[in-house]
Short mmCIF file of N, CA and C in Angstrom, two decimals:
data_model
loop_
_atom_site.label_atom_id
_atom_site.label_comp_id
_atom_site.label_asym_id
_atom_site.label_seq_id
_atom_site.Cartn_x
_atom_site.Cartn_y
_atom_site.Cartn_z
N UNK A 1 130.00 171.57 -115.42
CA UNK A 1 129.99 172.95 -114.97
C UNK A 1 130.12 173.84 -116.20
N UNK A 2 129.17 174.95 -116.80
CA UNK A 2 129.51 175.49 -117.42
C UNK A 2 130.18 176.91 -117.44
N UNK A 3 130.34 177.18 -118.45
CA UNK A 3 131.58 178.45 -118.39
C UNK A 3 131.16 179.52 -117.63
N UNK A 4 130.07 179.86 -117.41
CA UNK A 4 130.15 181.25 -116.46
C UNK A 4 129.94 180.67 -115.05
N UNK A 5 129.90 179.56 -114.95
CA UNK A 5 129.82 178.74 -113.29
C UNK A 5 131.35 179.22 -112.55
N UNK A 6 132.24 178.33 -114.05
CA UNK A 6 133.38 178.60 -113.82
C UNK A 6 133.79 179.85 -113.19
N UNK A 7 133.44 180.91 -114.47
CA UNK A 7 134.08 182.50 -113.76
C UNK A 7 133.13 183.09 -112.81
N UNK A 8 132.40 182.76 -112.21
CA UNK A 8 131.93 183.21 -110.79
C UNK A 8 132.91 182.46 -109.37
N UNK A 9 132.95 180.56 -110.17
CA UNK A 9 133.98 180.18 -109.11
C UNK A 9 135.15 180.71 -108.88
N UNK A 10 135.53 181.39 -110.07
CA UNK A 10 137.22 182.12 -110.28
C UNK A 10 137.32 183.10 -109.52
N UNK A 11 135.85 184.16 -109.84
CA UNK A 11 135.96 185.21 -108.99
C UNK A 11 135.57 185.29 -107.51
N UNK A 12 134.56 184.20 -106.94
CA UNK A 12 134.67 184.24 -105.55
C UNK A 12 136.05 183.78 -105.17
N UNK A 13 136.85 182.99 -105.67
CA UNK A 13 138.40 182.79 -105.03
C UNK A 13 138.85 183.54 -104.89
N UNK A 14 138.81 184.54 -106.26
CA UNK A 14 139.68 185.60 -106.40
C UNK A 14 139.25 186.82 -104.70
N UNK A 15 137.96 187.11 -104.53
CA UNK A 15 137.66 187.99 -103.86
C UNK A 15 138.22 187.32 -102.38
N UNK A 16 137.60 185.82 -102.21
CA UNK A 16 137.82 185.20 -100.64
C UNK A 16 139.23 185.34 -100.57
N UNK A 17 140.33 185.51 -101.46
CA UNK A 17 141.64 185.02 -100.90
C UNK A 17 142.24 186.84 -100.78
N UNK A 18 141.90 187.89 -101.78
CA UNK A 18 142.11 189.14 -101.35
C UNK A 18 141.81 189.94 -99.94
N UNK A 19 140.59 189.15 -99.79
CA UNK A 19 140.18 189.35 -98.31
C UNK A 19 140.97 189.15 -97.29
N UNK A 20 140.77 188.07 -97.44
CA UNK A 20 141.88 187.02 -96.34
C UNK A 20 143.16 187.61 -95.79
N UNK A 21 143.79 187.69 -97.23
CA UNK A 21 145.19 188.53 -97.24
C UNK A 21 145.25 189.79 -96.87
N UNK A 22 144.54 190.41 -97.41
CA UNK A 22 144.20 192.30 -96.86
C UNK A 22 143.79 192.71 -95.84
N UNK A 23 143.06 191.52 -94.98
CA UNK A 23 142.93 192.28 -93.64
C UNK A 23 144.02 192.65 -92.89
N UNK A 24 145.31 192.13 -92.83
CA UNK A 24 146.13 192.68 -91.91
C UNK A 24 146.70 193.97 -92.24
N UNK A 25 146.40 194.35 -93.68
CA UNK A 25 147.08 195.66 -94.11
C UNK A 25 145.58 196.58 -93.85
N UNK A 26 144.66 196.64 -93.70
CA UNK A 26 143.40 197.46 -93.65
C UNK A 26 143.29 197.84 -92.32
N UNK A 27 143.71 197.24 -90.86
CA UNK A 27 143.64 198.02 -89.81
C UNK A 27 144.87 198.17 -89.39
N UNK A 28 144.88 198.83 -88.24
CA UNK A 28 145.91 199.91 -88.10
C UNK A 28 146.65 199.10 -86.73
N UNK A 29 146.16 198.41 -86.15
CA UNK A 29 146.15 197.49 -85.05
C UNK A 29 147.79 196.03 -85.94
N UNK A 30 148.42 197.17 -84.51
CA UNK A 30 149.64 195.34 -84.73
C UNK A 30 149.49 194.51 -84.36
N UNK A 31 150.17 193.61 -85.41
CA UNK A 31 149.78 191.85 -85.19
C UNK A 31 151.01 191.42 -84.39
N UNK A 32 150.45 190.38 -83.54
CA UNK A 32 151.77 189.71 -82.78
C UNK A 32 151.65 188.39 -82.45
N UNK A 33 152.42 187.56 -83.11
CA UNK A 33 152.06 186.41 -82.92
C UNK A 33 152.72 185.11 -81.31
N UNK A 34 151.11 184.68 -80.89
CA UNK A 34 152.30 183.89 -79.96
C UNK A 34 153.19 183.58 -80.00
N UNK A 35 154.21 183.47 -79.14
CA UNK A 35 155.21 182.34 -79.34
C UNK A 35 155.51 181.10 -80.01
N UNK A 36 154.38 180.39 -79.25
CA UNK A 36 154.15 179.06 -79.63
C UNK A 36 154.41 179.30 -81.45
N UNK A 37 153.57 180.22 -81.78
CA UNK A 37 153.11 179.93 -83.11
C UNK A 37 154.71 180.17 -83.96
N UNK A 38 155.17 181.41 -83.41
CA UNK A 38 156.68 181.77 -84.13
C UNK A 38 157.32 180.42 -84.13
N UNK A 39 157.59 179.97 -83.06
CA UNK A 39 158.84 178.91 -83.03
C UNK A 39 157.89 177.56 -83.59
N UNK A 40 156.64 177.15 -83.65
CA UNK A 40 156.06 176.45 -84.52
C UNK A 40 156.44 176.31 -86.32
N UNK A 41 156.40 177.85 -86.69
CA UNK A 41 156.43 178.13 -88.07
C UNK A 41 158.06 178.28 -88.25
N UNK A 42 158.74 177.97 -87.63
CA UNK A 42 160.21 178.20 -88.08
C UNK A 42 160.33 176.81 -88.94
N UNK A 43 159.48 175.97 -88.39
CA UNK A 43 159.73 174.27 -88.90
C UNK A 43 159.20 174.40 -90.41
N UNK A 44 158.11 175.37 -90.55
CA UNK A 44 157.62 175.29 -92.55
C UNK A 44 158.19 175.26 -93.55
N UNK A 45 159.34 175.80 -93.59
CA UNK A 45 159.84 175.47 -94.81
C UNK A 45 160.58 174.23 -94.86
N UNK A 46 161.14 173.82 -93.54
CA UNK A 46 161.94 172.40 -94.49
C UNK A 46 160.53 171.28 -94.08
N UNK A 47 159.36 171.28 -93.68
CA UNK A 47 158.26 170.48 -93.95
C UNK A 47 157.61 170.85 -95.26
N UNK A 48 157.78 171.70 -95.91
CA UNK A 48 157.05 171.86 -96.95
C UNK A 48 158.41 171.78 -97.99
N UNK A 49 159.62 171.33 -97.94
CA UNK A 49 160.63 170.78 -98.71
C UNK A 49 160.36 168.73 -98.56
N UNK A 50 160.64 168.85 -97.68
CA UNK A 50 160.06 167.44 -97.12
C UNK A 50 158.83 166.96 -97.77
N UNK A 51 157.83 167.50 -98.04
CA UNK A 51 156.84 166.79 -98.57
C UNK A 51 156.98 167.32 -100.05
N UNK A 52 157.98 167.92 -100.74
CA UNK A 52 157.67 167.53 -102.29
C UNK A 52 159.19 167.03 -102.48
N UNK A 53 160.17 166.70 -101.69
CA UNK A 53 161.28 165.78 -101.89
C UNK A 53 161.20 164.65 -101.78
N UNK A 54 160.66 164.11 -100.58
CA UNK A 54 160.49 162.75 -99.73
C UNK A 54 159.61 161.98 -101.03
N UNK A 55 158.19 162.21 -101.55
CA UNK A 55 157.26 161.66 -102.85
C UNK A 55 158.54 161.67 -103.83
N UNK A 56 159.35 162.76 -104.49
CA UNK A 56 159.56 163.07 -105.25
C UNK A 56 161.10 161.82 -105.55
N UNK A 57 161.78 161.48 -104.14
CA UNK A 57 163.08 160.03 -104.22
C UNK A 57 162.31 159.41 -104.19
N UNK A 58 161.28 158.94 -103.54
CA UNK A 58 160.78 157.33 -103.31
C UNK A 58 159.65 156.88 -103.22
N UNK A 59 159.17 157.68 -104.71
CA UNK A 59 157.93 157.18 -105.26
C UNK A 59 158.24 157.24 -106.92
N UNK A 60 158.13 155.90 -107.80
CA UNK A 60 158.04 156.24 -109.14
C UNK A 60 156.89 155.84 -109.81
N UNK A 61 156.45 156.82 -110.56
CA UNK A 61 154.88 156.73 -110.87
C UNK A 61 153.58 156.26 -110.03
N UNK A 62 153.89 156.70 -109.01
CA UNK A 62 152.76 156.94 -108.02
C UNK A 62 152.97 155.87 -107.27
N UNK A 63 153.89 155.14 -107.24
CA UNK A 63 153.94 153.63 -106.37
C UNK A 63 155.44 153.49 -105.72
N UNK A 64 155.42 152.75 -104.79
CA UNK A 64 156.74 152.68 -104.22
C UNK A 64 158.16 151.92 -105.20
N UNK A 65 158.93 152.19 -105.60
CA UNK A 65 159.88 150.90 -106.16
C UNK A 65 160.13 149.98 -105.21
N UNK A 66 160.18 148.68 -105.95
CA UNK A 66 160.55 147.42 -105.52
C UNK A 66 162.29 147.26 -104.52
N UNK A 67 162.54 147.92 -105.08
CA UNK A 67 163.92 148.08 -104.75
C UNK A 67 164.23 149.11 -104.14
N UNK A 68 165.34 149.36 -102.85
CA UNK A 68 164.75 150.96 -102.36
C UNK A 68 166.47 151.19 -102.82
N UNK A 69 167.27 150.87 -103.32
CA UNK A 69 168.43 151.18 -103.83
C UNK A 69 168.72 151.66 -105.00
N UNK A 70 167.35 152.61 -106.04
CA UNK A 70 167.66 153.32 -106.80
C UNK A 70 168.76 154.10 -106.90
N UNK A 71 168.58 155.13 -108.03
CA UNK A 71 169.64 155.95 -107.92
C UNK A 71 169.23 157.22 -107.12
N UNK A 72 167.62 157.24 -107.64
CA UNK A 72 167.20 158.71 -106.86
C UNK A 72 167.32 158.57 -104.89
N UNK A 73 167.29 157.40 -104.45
CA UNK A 73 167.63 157.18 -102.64
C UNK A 73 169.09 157.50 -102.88
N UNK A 74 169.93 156.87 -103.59
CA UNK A 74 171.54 156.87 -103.02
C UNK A 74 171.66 157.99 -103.78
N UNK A 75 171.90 158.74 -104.15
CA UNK A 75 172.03 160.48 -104.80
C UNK A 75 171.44 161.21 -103.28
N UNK A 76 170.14 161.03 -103.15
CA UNK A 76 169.40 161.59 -101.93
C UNK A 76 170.41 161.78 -100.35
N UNK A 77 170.81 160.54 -100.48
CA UNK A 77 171.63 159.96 -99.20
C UNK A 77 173.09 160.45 -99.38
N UNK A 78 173.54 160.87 -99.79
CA UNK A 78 175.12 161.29 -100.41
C UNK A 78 174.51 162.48 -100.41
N UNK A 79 174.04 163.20 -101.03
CA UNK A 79 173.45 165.19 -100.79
C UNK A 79 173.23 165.00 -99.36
N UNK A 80 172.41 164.09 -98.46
CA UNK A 80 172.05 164.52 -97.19
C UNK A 80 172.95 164.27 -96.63
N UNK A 81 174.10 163.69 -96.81
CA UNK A 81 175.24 163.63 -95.97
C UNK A 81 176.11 164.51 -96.20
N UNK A 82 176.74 164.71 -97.55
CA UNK A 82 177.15 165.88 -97.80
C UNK A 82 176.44 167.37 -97.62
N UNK A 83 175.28 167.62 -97.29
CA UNK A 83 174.86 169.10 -97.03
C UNK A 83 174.99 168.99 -95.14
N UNK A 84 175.35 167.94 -94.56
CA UNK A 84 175.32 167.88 -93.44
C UNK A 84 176.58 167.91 -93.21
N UNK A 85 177.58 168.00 -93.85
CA UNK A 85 178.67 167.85 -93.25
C UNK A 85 179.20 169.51 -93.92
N UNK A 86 179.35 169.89 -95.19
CA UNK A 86 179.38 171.33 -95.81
C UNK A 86 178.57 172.43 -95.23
N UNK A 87 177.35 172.03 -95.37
CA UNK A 87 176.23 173.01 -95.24
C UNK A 87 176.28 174.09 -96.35
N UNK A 88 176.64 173.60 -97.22
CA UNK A 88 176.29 174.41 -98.84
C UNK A 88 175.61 173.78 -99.55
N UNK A 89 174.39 174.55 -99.83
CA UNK A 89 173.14 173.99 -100.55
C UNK A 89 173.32 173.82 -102.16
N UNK A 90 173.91 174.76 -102.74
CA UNK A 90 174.36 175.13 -104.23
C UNK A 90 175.19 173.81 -104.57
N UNK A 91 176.09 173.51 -103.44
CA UNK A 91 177.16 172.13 -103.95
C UNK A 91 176.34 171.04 -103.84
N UNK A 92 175.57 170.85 -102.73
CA UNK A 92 174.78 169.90 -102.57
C UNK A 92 173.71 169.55 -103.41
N UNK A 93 173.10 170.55 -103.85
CA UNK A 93 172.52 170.15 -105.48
C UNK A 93 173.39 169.83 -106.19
N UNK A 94 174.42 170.43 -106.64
CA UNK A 94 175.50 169.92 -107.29
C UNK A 94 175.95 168.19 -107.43
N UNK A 95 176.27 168.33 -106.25
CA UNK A 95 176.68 166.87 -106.00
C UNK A 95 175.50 165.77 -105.65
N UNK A 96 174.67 165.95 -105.15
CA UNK A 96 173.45 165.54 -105.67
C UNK A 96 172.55 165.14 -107.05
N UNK A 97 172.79 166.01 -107.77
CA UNK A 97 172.57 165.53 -109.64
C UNK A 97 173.90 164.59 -109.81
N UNK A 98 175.04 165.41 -109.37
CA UNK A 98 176.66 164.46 -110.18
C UNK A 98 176.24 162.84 -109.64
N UNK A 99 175.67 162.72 -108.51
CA UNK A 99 175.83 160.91 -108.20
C UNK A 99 174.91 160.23 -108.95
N UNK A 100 173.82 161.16 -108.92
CA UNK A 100 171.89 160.79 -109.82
C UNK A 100 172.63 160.16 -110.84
N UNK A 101 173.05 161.45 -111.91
CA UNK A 101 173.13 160.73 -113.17
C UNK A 101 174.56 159.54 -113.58
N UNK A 102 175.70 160.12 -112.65
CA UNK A 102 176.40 158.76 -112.50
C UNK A 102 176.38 157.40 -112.39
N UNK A 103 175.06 157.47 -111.42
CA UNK A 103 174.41 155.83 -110.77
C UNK A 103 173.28 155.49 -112.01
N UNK A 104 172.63 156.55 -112.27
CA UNK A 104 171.78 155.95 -113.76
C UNK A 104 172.80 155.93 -115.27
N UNK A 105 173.76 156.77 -115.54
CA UNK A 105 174.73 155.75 -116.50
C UNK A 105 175.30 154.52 -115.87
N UNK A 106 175.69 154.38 -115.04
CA UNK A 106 176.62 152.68 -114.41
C UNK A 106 175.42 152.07 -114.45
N UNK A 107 173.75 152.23 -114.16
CA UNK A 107 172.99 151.17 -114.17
C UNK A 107 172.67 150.76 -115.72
#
């Protein structure tokens, strides 16, 4: 592909995704979303935490480990128990890194 292929591909993105986005601010008409759809989208953010956490414990270098008793599962499992029982996210990262790198010095 050469270079001005490129910046035509850049700029139709650029235009298709301004579009996209700007129509709801260009008419004057309120938006209201089904139901369904509200209480659907309440679930997005911890599915879209879920899919770059879940790859991110228990996959190393693109493949599963042999062993599922790393440090990155038992760190994982100790934060998810501890943010379930606290419900403080700040400690739970917290304590979440403190077991990580604990369990990878003892290994």
């Amino acid at each position: 592909m050469s270079d001005w292929m490129q910046w035509i591909a850049v700029l139709g993105l650029i235009v298709i995704s301004v579009i996209t986005r700007s129509a709801f601010f260009m008419t004057d008409a309120v938006w209201s979303m089904p139901k369904w759809l509200e209480s659907g989208l309440r679930y997005a953010p911890i599915g879209a935490l879920a899919a770059v956490a879940v790859p991110a414990v228990t996959m190393t270098q693109g493949a599963l480990p042999s062993g599922w008793m790393g440090p990155k599962v038992m760190a994982a499992v100790v934060a998810a128990m501890f943010a379930w029982w606290r419900k403080d996210m700040l400690l739970t990262i917290g304590i979440g890194m403190a077991v990580f790198h604990l369990l990878r010095w003892i290994a």
